Coordinates of C-alpha atoms in Angstrom, one line a residue:
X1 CA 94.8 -3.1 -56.3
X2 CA 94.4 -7.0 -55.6
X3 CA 97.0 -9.1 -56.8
X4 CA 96.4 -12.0 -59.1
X5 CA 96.7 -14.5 -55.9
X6 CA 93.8 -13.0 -53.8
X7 CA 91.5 -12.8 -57.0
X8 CA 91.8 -16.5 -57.6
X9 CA 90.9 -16.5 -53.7
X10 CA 88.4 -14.6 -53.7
X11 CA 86.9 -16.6 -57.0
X12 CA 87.8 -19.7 -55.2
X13 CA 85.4 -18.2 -52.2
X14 CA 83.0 -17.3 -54.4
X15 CA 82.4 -20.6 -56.2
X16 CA 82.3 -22.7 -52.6
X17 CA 79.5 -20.2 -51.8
X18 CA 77.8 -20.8 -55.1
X19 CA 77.8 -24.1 -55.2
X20 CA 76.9 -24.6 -51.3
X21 CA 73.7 -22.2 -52.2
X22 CA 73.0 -25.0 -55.2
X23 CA 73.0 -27.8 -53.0
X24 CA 70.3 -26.0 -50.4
X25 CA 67.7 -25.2 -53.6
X26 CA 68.4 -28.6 -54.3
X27 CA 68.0 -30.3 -50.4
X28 CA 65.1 -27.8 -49.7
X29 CA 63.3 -27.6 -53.3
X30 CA 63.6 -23.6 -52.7
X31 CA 62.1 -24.2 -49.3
X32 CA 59.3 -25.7 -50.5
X33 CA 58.0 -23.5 -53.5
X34 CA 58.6 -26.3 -56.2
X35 CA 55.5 -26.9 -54.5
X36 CA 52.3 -26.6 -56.5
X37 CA 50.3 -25.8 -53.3
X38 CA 51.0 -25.3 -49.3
X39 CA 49.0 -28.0 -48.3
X40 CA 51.5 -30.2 -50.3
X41 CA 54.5 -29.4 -48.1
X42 CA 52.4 -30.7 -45.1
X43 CA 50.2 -33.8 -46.7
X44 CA 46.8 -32.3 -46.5
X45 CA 44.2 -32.0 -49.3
X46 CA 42.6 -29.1 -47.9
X47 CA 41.4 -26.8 -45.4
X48 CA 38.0 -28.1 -45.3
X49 CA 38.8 -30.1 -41.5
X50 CA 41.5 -27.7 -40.7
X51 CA 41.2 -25.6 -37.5
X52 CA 41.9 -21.9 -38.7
X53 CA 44.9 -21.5 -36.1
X54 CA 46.5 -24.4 -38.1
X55 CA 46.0 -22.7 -41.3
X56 CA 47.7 -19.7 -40.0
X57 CA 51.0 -21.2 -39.0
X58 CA 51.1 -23.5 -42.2
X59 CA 50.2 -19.7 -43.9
X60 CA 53.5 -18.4 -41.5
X61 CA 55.8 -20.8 -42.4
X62 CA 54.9 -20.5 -46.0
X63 CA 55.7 -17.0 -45.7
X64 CA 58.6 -17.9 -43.8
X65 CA 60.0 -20.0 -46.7
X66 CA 59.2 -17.2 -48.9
X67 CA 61.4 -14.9 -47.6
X68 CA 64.1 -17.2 -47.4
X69 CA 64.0 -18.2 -50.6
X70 CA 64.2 -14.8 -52.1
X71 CA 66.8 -13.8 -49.7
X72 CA 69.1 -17.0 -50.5
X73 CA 68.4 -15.8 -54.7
X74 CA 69.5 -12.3 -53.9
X75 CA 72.6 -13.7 -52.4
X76 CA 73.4 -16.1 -55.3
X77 CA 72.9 -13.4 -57.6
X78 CA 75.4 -11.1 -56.0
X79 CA 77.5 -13.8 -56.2
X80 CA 77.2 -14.2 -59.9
X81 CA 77.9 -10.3 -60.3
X82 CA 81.0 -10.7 -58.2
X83 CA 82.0 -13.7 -60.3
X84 CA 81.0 -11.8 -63.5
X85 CA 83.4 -8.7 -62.4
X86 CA 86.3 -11.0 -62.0
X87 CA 85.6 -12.5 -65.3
X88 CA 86.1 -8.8 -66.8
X89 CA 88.9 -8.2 -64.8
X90 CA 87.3 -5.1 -62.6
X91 CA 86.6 -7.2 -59.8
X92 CA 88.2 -5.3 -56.5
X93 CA 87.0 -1.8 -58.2
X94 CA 84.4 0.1 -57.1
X95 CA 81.5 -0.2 -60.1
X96 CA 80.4 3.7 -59.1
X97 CA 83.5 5.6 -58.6
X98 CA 86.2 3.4 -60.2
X99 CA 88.4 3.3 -56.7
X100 CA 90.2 0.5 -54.9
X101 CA 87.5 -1.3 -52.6
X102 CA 89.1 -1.7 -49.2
X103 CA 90.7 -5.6 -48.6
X104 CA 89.3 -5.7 -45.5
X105 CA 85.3 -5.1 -46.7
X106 CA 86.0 -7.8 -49.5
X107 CA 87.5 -10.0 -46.8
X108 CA 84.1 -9.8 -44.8
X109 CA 81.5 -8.8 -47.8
X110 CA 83.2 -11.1 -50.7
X111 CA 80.0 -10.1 -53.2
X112 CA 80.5 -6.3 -52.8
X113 CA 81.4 -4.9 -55.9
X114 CA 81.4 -1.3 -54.8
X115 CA 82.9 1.1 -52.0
X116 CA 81.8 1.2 -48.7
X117 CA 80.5 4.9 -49.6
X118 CA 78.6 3.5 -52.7
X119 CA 77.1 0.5 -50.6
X120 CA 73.7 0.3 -51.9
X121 CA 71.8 0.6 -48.6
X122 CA 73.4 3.0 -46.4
X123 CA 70.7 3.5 -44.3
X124 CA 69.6 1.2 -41.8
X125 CA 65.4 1.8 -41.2
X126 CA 63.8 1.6 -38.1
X127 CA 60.5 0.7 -39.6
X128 CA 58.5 -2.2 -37.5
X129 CA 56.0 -3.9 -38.4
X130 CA 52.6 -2.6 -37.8
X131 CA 51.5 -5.4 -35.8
X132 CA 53.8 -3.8 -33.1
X133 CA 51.3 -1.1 -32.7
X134 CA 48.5 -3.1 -30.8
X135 CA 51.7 -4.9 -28.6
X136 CA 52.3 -1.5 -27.2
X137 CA 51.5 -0.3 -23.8
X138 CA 48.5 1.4 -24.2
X139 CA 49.7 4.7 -23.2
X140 CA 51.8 7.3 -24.1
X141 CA 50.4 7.5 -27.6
X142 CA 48.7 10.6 -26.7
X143 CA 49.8 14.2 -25.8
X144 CA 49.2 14.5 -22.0
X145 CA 50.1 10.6 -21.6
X146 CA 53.5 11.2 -19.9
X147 CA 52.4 14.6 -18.2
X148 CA 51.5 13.9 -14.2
X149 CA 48.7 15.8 -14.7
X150 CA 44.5 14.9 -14.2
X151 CA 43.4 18.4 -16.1
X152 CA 42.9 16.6 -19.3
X153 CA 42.1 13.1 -20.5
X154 CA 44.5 11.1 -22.0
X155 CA 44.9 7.5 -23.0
X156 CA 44.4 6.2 -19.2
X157 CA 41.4 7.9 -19.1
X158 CA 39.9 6.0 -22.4
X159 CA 41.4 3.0 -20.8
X160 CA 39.5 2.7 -17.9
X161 CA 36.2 3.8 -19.8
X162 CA 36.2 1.2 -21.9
X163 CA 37.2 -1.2 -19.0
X164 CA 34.6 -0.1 -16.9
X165 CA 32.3 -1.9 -19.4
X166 CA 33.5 -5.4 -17.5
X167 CA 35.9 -7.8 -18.5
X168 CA 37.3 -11.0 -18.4
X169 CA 38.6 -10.6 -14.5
X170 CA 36.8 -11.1 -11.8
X171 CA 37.6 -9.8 -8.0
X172 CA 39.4 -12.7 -7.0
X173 CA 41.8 -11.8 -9.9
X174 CA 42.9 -8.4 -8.3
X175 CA 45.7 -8.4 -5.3
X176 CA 42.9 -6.4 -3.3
X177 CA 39.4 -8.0 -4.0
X178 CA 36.6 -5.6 -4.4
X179 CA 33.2 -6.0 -3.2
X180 CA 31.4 -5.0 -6.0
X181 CA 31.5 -6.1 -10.4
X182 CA 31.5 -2.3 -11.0
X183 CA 35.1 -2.2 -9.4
X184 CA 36.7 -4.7 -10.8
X185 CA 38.6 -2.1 -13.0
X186 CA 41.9 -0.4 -13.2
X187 CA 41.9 2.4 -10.7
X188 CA 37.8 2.2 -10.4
X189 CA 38.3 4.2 -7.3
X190 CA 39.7 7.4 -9.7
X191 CA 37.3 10.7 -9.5
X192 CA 35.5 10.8 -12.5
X193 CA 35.1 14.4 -13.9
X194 CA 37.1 15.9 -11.0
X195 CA 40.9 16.2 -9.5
X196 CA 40.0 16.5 -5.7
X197 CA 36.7 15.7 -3.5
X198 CA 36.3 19.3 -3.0
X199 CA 35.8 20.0 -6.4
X200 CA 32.0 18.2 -5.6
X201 CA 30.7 21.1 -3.8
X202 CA 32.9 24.0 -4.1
X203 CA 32.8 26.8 -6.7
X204 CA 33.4 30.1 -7.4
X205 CA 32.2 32.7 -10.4
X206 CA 33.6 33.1 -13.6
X207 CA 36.8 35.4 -12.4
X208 CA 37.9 32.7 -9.7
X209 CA 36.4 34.6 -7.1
X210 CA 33.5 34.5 -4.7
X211 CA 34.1 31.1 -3.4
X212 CA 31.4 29.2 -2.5
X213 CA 30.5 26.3 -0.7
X214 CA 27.2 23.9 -1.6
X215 CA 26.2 22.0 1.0
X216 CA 25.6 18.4 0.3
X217 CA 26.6 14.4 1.5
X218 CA 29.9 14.5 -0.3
X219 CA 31.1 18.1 1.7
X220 CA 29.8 16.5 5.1
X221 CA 31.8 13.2 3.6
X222 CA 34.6 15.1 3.0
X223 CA 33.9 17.7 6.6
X224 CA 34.3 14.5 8.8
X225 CA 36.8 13.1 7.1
X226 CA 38.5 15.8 8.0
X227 CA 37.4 15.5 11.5
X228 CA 38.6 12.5 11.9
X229 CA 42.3 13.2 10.9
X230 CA 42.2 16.2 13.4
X231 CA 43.5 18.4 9.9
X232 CA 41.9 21.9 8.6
X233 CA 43.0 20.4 4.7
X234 CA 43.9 17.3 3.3
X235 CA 47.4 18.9 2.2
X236 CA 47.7 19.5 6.4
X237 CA 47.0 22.3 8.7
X238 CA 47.3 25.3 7.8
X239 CA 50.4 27.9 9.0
X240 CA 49.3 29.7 12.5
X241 CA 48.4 33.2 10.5
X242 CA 45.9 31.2 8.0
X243 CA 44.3 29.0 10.7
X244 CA 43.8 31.5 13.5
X245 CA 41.2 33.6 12.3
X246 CA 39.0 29.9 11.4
X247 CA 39.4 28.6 14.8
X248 CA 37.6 30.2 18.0
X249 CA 39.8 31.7 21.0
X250 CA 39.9 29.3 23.4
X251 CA 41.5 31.3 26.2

């Protein structure tokens, strides 16, 4: 239970930090809202010569002052409940359960007028605005966006799509210049509709089975790339009892 001492200092408190939130409505006009209209916290008579980027931040800090202004009211009337309680003679008491608020929380939180376990607003959201949506990276939104797999399309995929369309770069704006428009895109090099060359001109039936091979530029592409790397596969040669029966006796 207080004792007569800290109430007076805490009433003492209080009235400084009524009469200091006063003088700010006074210095400020509420932030501005004694005025009729925004354009008459910033001397213009209209929006008729106004570039729209200028309306927007006078429209920003107009909601700005908003805010402010019903912050600072919520504060001074907490302040005025506070100042009420002591006036009954219940100030220090929680107004919920009736128990001894803690010294310390009045000591920090002078206007609280009930328990820390009463506080109104116990939990803290984690809302954000929903303008953050279109400043986030644009992927993993989607379910295979964090899987390092190419078996399904994901956000990456819609990405380069829609990129692929052109845009503002140009090749000079890319650390390795392409030769072409059409490439001036994330990844533009990325199969389209495929995981591996192979894929081009391989197939099998409908069990996995019966592999076969269609002859065309992209297998001789891919044969003498091959060729040239002196490998069976791209993933390396193949272990002595897989490659033998390919390759032709030489002895």
């Amino acid at each position: 239970m207080l004792s007569s001492q800290q109430v007076e200092t805490f009433r003492s408190q209080l009235a400084s930090m009524k009469a200091e939130i006063h003088q700010r409505f006074e210095m400020t006009g509420h932030f501005g809202l004694e005025e009729s209209h925004p354009h008459e916290s910033i001397g213009e008579l209209s929006s008729y010569d106004n570039h729209p980027a200028d309306d927007a931040t006078a429209l920003y800090e107009r909601e700005k002052d908003i805010a402010l202004n019903e912050h600072t009211e919520e504060e001074l009337a907490d302040i005025e409940r506070a100042l009420q309680a002591i006036e009954k003679g219940t100030y220090g008491k929680c107004e919920v359960c009736g128990v001894d608020i803690a010294l310390e929380r009045l000591e920090v939180i002078p206007t609280a007028t009930t328990c820390k376990e009463h506080a109104p607003e116990q939990v803290v959201s984690h809302n954000r605005p929903v303008e953050e949506g279109v400043l986030m990276p644009p992927f993993g939104k989607f379910n295979y966006d964090e899987q390092d797999e190419n078996v399904a399309f994901d956000a990456e995929d819609a990405y380069q799509i829609v990129n692929s369309f052109g845009s503002s770069e140009t090749p000079s704006d890319l650390s390795y210049p392409q030769e072409h428009y059409n490439d001036v895109y994330m990844e533009s090099d990325e199969p389209d509709g495929y995981v591996e060359d192979y894929e081009n001109f391989i197939g099998t039936d409908i069990e996995g089975k019966e592999i076969t091979i269609f002859p065309s530029k992209l297998h001789q592409e891919y044969e003498d790339m091959l060729d040239e790397e002196g490998s069976m596969t791209i993933f390396g040669d193949l272990p002595p009892y897989e490659k033998d029966p390919y390759t032709e006796d030489k002895t």
